[in-house]
Coordinates of C-alpha atoms in Angstrom, one line a residue:
X1 CA 6.8 13.2 -7.4
X2 CA 3.3 14.2 -9.6
X3 CA 3.1 17.9 -8.2
X4 CA 0.6 18.1 -4.5
X5 CA -3.0 19.0 -5.2
X6 CA -3.0 19.4 -0.9
X7 CA -0.8 22.7 -1.2
X8 CA -1.3 23.3 -4.8
X9 CA 1.1 22.8 -6.7
X10 CA 4.0 23.7 -4.3
X11 CA 5.1 20.7 -2.4
X12 CA 4.8 17.2 -4.0
X13 CA 3.3 14.3 -3.5
X14 CA 4.5 10.5 -3.7
X15 CA 3.2 8.7 -7.0
X16 CA 0.9 5.9 -6.4
X17 CA 3.5 3.7 -8.0
X18 CA 6.2 4.7 -5.0
X19 CA 3.1 4.3 -2.1
X20 CA 2.6 1.0 -4.2
X21 CA 6.3 -0.4 -3.4
X22 CA 6.3 1.2 -0.2
X23 CA 3.8 -0.9 1.0
X24 CA 5.2 -4.1 0.2
X25 CA 8.5 -3.4 1.4
X26 CA 6.7 -3.0 5.3
X27 CA 4.6 -5.9 4.2
X28 CA 7.5 -8.0 3.5
X29 CA 8.7 -6.7 6.5
X30 CA 6.3 -7.4 8.6
X31 CA 5.8 -11.5 8.2
X32 CA 9.5 -11.4 8.4
X33 CA 10.3 -9.5 12.0
X34 CA 6.7 -10.9 13.1
X35 CA 6.3 -14.3 11.4
X36 CA 2.8 -12.8 11.2
X37 CA 1.1 -15.4 8.3
X38 CA -2.1 -13.6 8.0
X39 CA -2.0 -9.2 7.5
X40 CA -5.0 -7.0 7.1
X41 CA -3.7 -3.8 5.0
X42 CA -6.5 -0.7 4.6
X43 CA -5.5 1.5 2.0
X44 CA -7.0 4.0 -0.9
X45 CA -9.0 2.5 -3.4
X46 CA -5.9 4.2 -5.6
X47 CA -3.2 2.0 -4.8
X48 CA -5.1 -1.3 -4.9
X49 CA -6.8 -1.1 -7.6
X50 CA -2.5 -0.2 -9.1
X51 CA -1.8 -3.6 -6.7
X52 CA -4.6 -5.6 -8.5
X53 CA -3.6 -4.3 -11.8
X54 CA 0.1 -3.3 -12.6
X55 CA 1.5 -4.8 -9.7
X56 CA -0.5 -8.7 -9.6
X57 CA 2.6 -10.3 -10.2
X58 CA 4.7 -8.9 -8.1
X59 CA 1.7 -9.4 -4.9
X60 CA 0.8 -12.9 -5.9
X61 CA 5.1 -13.3 -5.7
X62 CA 5.3 -11.8 -1.8
X63 CA 2.3 -13.7 -0.8
X64 CA 3.6 -16.9 -2.4
X65 CA 7.3 -16.8 -0.5
X66 CA 6.1 -15.2 2.6
X67 CA 3.0 -18.0 2.9
X68 CA 0.6 -14.6 3.2
X69 CA -2.8 -14.6 4.0
X70 CA -4.1 -10.6 3.0
X71 CA -7.1 -9.4 3.3
X72 CA -7.7 -5.9 1.9
X73 CA -9.9 -2.9 3.2
X74 CA -10.3 -0.1 1.7
X75 CA -10.0 2.6 3.9
X76 CA -11.5 6.0 3.9
X77 CA -8.4 7.8 2.1
X78 CA -9.0 9.4 -0.5
X79 CA -6.4 10.7 -3.7
X80 CA -7.4 14.8 -2.1
X81 CA -6.4 13.5 0.9
X82 CA -2.2 12.7 -0.2
X83 CA -1.1 14.9 2.9
X84 CA -2.8 11.6 5.6
X85 CA -1.4 8.3 5.5
X86 CA -1.7 6.3 2.0
X87 CA -1.9 2.9 3.7
X88 CA -1.6 0.8 7.3
X89 CA -0.7 -2.9 7.6
X90 CA -2.7 -4.5 10.9
X91 CA -0.9 -7.9 11.9
X92 CA -3.6 -10.6 12.4

């Protein structure tokens, strides 16, 4: 957890790595529960960058394992708005 910029450090927000792992779990859950093979994921720029660098191999494994096509789209949310949801998975 990192100090929250929204509440001037009185609370904590989830780290980029935690949000990324939550996103990967949500992608898996959506794909398995619905059988959907195509997903659109709207996410913050910082999560997309982390996913494409630090967790690129894990994401490739998930895509290959579940035979998914995932389109990533940036959202208008910025790091300053961390009290908002970090991502949204949309079934195509």
